[in-house]
Coordinates of C-alpha atoms in Angstrom, one line a residue:
Chain A
M1 CA 113.2 98.8 127.4
A2 CA 111.6 97.8 124.3
N3 CA 108.7 95.5 123.6
E4 CA 108.5 92.0 121.6
P5 CA 107.4 92.3 118.7
V6 CA 104.5 90.4 119.4
H7 CA 102.2 90.1 115.6
S8 CA 102.8 92.2 112.7
D9 CA 100.4 94.5 112.2
P10 CA 100.2 97.1 108.7
A11 CA 99.7 99.5 111.5
A12 CA 102.9 98.3 113.0
T13 CA 102.1 98.3 116.5
T14 CA 101.7 95.7 119.3
P15 CA 97.9 94.5 120.6
H16 CA 98.3 97.1 123.6
A17 CA 98.9 99.8 121.3
A18 CA 96.7 98.5 118.4
A19 CA 93.4 98.5 121.2
H20 CA 93.7 102.7 120.6
E21 CA 93.3 102.5 116.7
H22 CA 90.5 101.9 114.7
H23 CA 89.8 99.8 111.2
H24 CA 91.0 102.3 108.4
P25 CA 88.2 103.4 106.1
T26 CA 87.8 101.0 103.0
W27 CA 88.8 102.0 99.2
Q28 CA 84.8 103.5 98.6
T29 CA 85.6 106.1 101.1
Y30 CA 89.2 107.0 99.6
V31 CA 87.4 107.4 96.5
K32 CA 84.8 109.5 98.0
I33 CA 86.9 111.8 99.9
G34 CA 89.3 111.9 96.3
A35 CA 85.9 113.4 94.4
I36 CA 85.3 115.9 97.9
L37 CA 88.9 116.8 97.4
T38 CA 88.6 117.3 93.2
A39 CA 85.5 119.5 94.6
I40 CA 87.0 122.5 97.0
T41 CA 90.1 122.8 94.5
V42 CA 87.3 123.1 91.5
A43 CA 85.3 125.9 93.9
E44 CA 89.4 127.4 95.0
V45 CA 89.7 127.9 91.2
W46 CA 86.2 128.9 89.4
A47 CA 86.2 131.7 92.7
Y48 CA 89.6 132.9 91.5
Y49 CA 88.1 134.0 88.4
I50 CA 84.6 135.7 89.6
P51 CA 86.7 139.3 90.0
S52 CA 83.9 140.8 92.2
L53 CA 84.9 137.9 94.3
V54 CA 88.5 138.3 94.5
A55 CA 87.6 142.2 95.6
S56 CA 85.1 141.3 97.9
R57 CA 86.5 141.2 101.8
V58 CA 85.5 137.0 101.6
F59 CA 88.2 136.5 99.2
V60 CA 91.0 135.4 101.1
P61 CA 89.4 133.6 103.9
M62 CA 87.4 131.5 101.8
L63 CA 90.7 130.3 99.6
L64 CA 92.1 129.4 103.8
I65 CA 89.3 128.0 104.8
M66 CA 88.8 125.8 102.0
S67 CA 92.7 125.1 101.7
A68 CA 92.1 123.8 104.9
V69 CA 89.7 121.5 105.2
K70 CA 91.6 120.2 102.1
F71 CA 94.3 120.1 104.5
V72 CA 92.9 118.6 107.4
T73 CA 91.2 115.7 105.4
V74 CA 94.2 114.5 103.8
V75 CA 96.0 113.9 107.1
M76 CA 92.6 113.0 108.9
F77 CA 91.6 110.6 106.4
Y78 CA 94.4 109.6 103.8
M79 CA 97.3 110.2 106.1
H80 CA 95.5 107.9 108.7
L81 CA 95.5 110.5 111.8
K82 CA 92.3 109.9 112.7
Y83 CA 92.2 106.7 113.4
D84 CA 95.8 105.8 114.5
H85 CA 97.6 106.5 117.9
K86 CA 97.8 110.3 119.8
L87 CA 101.3 110.0 119.5
F88 CA 101.4 110.7 116.4
R89 CA 98.4 113.3 116.3
V90 CA 101.2 114.8 118.8
L91 CA 104.0 115.0 116.9
F92 CA 101.9 116.4 114.0
T93 CA 100.2 119.3 115.5
G94 CA 102.6 120.1 117.9
P95 CA 105.0 121.6 115.3
M96 CA 102.0 122.4 112.8
L97 CA 101.0 124.5 115.9
I98 CA 105.3 125.9 116.6
A99 CA 104.5 126.3 112.7
A100 CA 101.6 128.1 112.1
I101 CA 101.9 130.9 115.1
T102 CA 106.1 131.7 113.2
L103 CA 104.2 132.1 110.3
I104 CA 101.5 134.3 111.8
S105 CA 104.1 136.1 114.2
L106 CA 106.3 136.7 111.3
L107 CA 103.1 137.6 108.8
F108 CA 102.3 140.2 111.7
L109 CA 106.2 141.9 112.4
F110 CA 106.8 142.6 108.7
G111 CA 103.1 143.8 108.4
Q112 CA 101.5 141.1 106.1
L113 CA 98.6 140.8 107.7
K114 CA 97.1 143.7 107.1
A115 CA 97.9 144.0 104.2
K116 CA 96.6 141.0 102.9
F117 CA 92.9 140.9 104.9
G118 CA 92.9 144.5 106.0
N119 CA 91.3 146.4 102.9
Chain B
M1 CA 104.9 85.3 99.1
S2 CA 106.3 88.8 101.2
A3 CA 109.7 88.4 103.4
P4 CA 108.9 88.7 107.1
A5 CA 108.9 92.2 107.8
A6 CA 111.9 93.0 111.6
H7 CA 109.6 95.3 113.3
H8 CA 111.4 98.5 115.8
Y9 CA 108.9 98.7 118.5
T10 CA 109.4 101.0 121.3
S11 CA 108.7 101.4 124.8
T12 CA 104.8 102.7 124.1
G13 CA 104.2 100.0 121.7
L14 CA 104.5 101.7 118.2
D15 CA 107.3 101.2 115.8
S16 CA 110.3 103.2 115.5
R17 CA 110.1 104.2 112.6
K18 CA 106.8 104.8 112.3
I19 CA 107.1 107.2 114.6
A20 CA 110.6 108.8 113.4
I21 CA 108.7 109.5 109.9
W22 CA 106.1 111.4 112.0
A23 CA 108.4 113.7 113.5
F24 CA 110.6 114.1 110.6
I25 CA 107.1 115.0 109.4
G26 CA 106.7 117.6 112.2
S27 CA 110.4 118.3 110.9
E28 CA 109.2 119.5 107.7
C29 CA 106.0 121.2 108.1
M30 CA 108.7 123.6 110.4
L31 CA 110.8 124.0 107.3
F32 CA 108.3 124.5 104.8
V33 CA 106.5 127.2 106.7
S34 CA 109.7 129.2 107.2
L35 CA 109.7 129.0 103.4
I36 CA 106.4 130.0 102.7
S37 CA 106.9 133.0 105.6
T38 CA 109.6 133.7 103.2
Y39 CA 107.5 134.2 99.9
L40 CA 104.6 136.3 101.8
I41 CA 107.1 138.8 103.7
Y42 CA 108.3 139.2 100.4
K43 CA 105.5 139.3 98.5
G44 CA 104.5 142.9 96.8
K45 CA 107.9 143.8 97.8
S46 CA 109.8 143.2 94.3
L47 CA 111.3 146.2 92.6
V48 CA 111.2 144.9 89.3
G49 CA 109.1 142.6 87.0
P50 CA 107.9 140.1 86.2
F51 CA 104.7 140.2 88.9
P52 CA 102.8 136.8 89.7
H53 CA 99.2 138.5 89.2
D54 CA 100.2 142.0 87.3
P55 CA 101.5 142.9 84.5
Y56 CA 104.4 145.1 84.4
T57 CA 106.6 147.4 82.2
S58 CA 109.7 148.0 82.3
A59 CA 112.0 151.2 81.7
T60 CA 112.7 150.2 77.9
G61 CA 108.9 150.1 77.6
Q62 CA 109.0 145.7 77.1
T63 CA 105.7 144.8 78.8
F64 CA 105.5 142.1 80.9
P65 CA 102.0 139.9 81.3
P66 CA 100.7 138.0 85.0
I67 CA 103.5 135.5 85.2
L68 CA 101.2 132.5 86.7
D69 CA 99.5 130.6 85.2
I70 CA 96.6 129.5 86.9
P71 CA 95.0 127.3 84.3
V72 CA 98.5 124.7 84.2
T73 CA 98.5 124.6 87.9
S74 CA 95.1 123.8 88.2
G75 CA 95.6 120.6 86.8
S76 CA 99.3 119.7 88.3
T77 CA 97.0 120.5 91.7
F78 CA 94.6 117.8 90.2
V79 CA 97.0 115.7 89.1
L80 CA 99.2 115.7 93.0
L81 CA 95.7 115.3 94.5
M82 CA 95.3 112.2 92.9
S83 CA 98.6 110.3 93.7
S84 CA 97.3 110.9 96.8
L85 CA 94.7 108.5 96.5
A86 CA 96.5 106.2 94.3
M87 CA 98.9 106.1 97.1
V88 CA 96.1 105.4 99.5
L89 CA 94.7 102.1 97.3
A90 CA 98.3 101.2 96.7
L91 CA 98.4 100.9 101.1
A92 CA 95.3 99.0 100.9
A93 CA 96.2 96.9 98.5
V94 CA 99.1 96.1 100.3
Q95 CA 97.3 95.6 104.0
N96 CA 94.9 93.0 102.2
K97 CA 97.3 90.4 100.0
D98 CA 96.0 88.0 101.5
V99 CA 92.2 88.3 101.4
P100 CA 90.6 86.3 98.6
K101 CA 90.1 88.9 95.5
H102 CA 87.1 87.0 93.2
T103 CA 85.9 89.5 91.2
R104 CA 88.0 91.7 88.3
G105 CA 87.2 95.0 90.2
E106 CA 88.6 93.3 93.2
R107 CA 91.6 92.2 91.6
I108 CA 92.1 96.3 90.2
I109 CA 91.5 97.7 93.1
G110 CA 94.4 94.8 95.0
S111 CA 96.5 95.4 92.9
S112 CA 99.8 97.2 94.6
K113 CA 101.3 97.0 91.0
L114 CA 98.9 99.2 89.4
W115 CA 98.6 101.3 92.0
L116 CA 102.4 101.7 92.6
W117 CA 103.0 102.6 88.9
M118 CA 99.9 104.9 89.3
T119 CA 101.4 107.3 92.0
A120 CA 104.9 107.1 90.7
L121 CA 103.7 108.1 87.3
L122 CA 101.2 111.0 88.7
G123 CA 104.0 112.6 90.7
A124 CA 106.4 112.1 87.5
T125 CA 103.8 114.0 85.5
F126 CA 103.6 116.8 88.2
L127 CA 107.5 117.4 87.5
C128 CA 106.8 117.5 84.3
F129 CA 104.3 120.1 84.4
Q130 CA 106.7 122.3 87.0
A131 CA 109.6 121.7 84.9
Y132 CA 107.7 123.4 82.1
E133 CA 106.6 126.4 84.5
F134 CA 109.9 126.7 85.8
T135 CA 111.2 126.6 81.2
A136 CA 108.1 128.9 80.9
F137 CA 108.9 131.7 83.5
V138 CA 112.7 131.7 82.3
N139 CA 111.9 132.5 79.3
E140 CA 109.4 134.9 79.6
G141 CA 112.1 136.8 81.8
L142 CA 111.9 135.7 85.2
T143 CA 114.6 134.0 86.7
I144 CA 115.9 133.2 90.8
R145 CA 117.9 136.6 90.7
T146 CA 115.3 138.7 88.8
N147 CA 113.7 140.4 92.0
L148 CA 111.9 138.6 95.4
F149 CA 109.3 137.0 94.0
G150 CA 111.8 135.1 91.6
S151 CA 114.3 134.3 94.5
S152 CA 111.4 133.3 97.0
F153 CA 109.1 131.5 94.2
F154 CA 111.5 129.4 92.6
T155 CA 113.2 128.5 96.4
L156 CA 109.8 127.3 97.9
T157 CA 108.4 125.7 94.5
G158 CA 111.7 123.9 93.8
F159 CA 112.2 122.6 97.3
H160 CA 109.1 121.3 96.6
G161 CA 109.7 119.5 93.9
A162 CA 113.2 118.0 95.3
H163 CA 110.4 116.2 98.1
V164 CA 108.4 115.1 95.3
T165 CA 111.0 113.7 92.9
A166 CA 112.5 111.6 96.5
G167 CA 109.1 110.6 97.0
V168 CA 109.1 109.5 93.1
I169 CA 111.9 107.3 93.6
W170 CA 110.9 106.5 97.2
L171 CA 107.8 104.7 95.2
V172 CA 110.0 103.2 92.7
S173 CA 112.1 101.1 94.7
L174 CA 108.5 99.7 96.7
L175 CA 107.6 99.1 93.0
A176 CA 111.1 97.3 92.5
I177 CA 110.2 94.9 95.9
D178 CA 107.4 94.6 94.9
Y179 CA 108.1 92.8 91.4
R180 CA 110.8 91.1 92.9
R181 CA 109.5 89.1 95.7
G182 CA 105.7 90.5 96.5
L183 CA 104.9 93.7 98.6
G184 CA 102.4 91.3 101.9
P185 CA 100.9 92.2 104.5
N186 CA 104.1 92.1 106.2
D187 CA 105.5 94.8 104.0
A188 CA 102.5 97.5 104.9
L189 CA 104.6 99.6 107.1
N190 CA 107.4 100.4 104.9
V191 CA 104.0 101.5 102.1
D192 CA 102.7 103.5 105.1
L193 CA 106.2 105.5 105.3
A194 CA 106.4 106.1 101.9
A195 CA 102.4 106.8 101.8
L196 CA 103.1 109.0 105.3
Y197 CA 105.3 111.2 102.7
W198 CA 103.8 111.4 99.8
H199 CA 100.6 112.9 101.6
F200 CA 102.5 115.5 103.0
V201 CA 103.9 116.7 100.0
D202 CA 100.7 116.8 98.7
V203 CA 98.9 118.6 101.1
V204 CA 102.4 121.0 101.2
W205 CA 100.8 121.8 98.1
I206 CA 97.6 122.1 99.3
V207 CA 99.2 124.9 100.9
I208 CA 101.1 126.5 98.4
F209 CA 98.6 126.4 95.7
T210 CA 96.5 129.3 97.4
L211 CA 99.1 131.2 99.6
V212 CA 101.0 131.4 96.1
Y213 CA 98.6 130.9 93.3
L214 CA 95.5 132.3 94.1
I215 CA 95.6 134.8 96.8
K216 CA 96.9 137.7 94.9

């Protein structure tokens, strides 16, 4: 049975569910996160233009790590997954996990993992 | 003054629309991973050029430079990242609409119309970048039918562009509501749903930018 609409919280939760949440960051925090995301993007592009780095074994893992940091930062702070209800985390990370396993499996099956990391 | 919004609570105490958007985003993750997988599997298997990172000389002696334009795409990536910042500020402005604003700075930060406009314009700018890129590729001899790279690249980035277009339309509809009756704390969930979708489109591009453009 659906719960009664008790209040009009911006996060659209009843007080019971809201107990699992925290306050969202301030606009200053959002701007700082934007600056961090920009800095990482600049670092990624900068790395792309260094031939010795591109030729090295660390290039691809380094880019993947920087990309993952940006991904997680946006999801946790801008999408508020860090502050929201656990169910939303499950709804996102579950399919993400399946997708990641599928991607790695396909790359492995088609021999692309070796081509990317085994040079 | 904003009109009160109807909530659809579930037995979890959470609004069904927010659960639905997260479930939708989860399914979209799998869609984009299937497209990215296809791109990566076909990567380096094109028999004829143009190629993404290497020059190509055809049988007729025509030379094609590497097709990807990293400076342009870096610019469009920055634009999309900044649109996410504008979106989160728009949501904060709607949530804090009832908080009194005393200074000019507080009024700017608290203006939902400004940040929604900013997000929509940055989204539209990203689409202009993409249109420019697609046009340049076609002029340089790469279409969706040219080779495996062209097929998988246009499909992946085209799908992403279609999602950005849908997001811009969603943002414009929120702006129309804001101008008609004003968006307030009671509308925060509606803006939150659009914001989640918009940020998702942004995170997909973060992955595409690295895997397609930067990794050779």
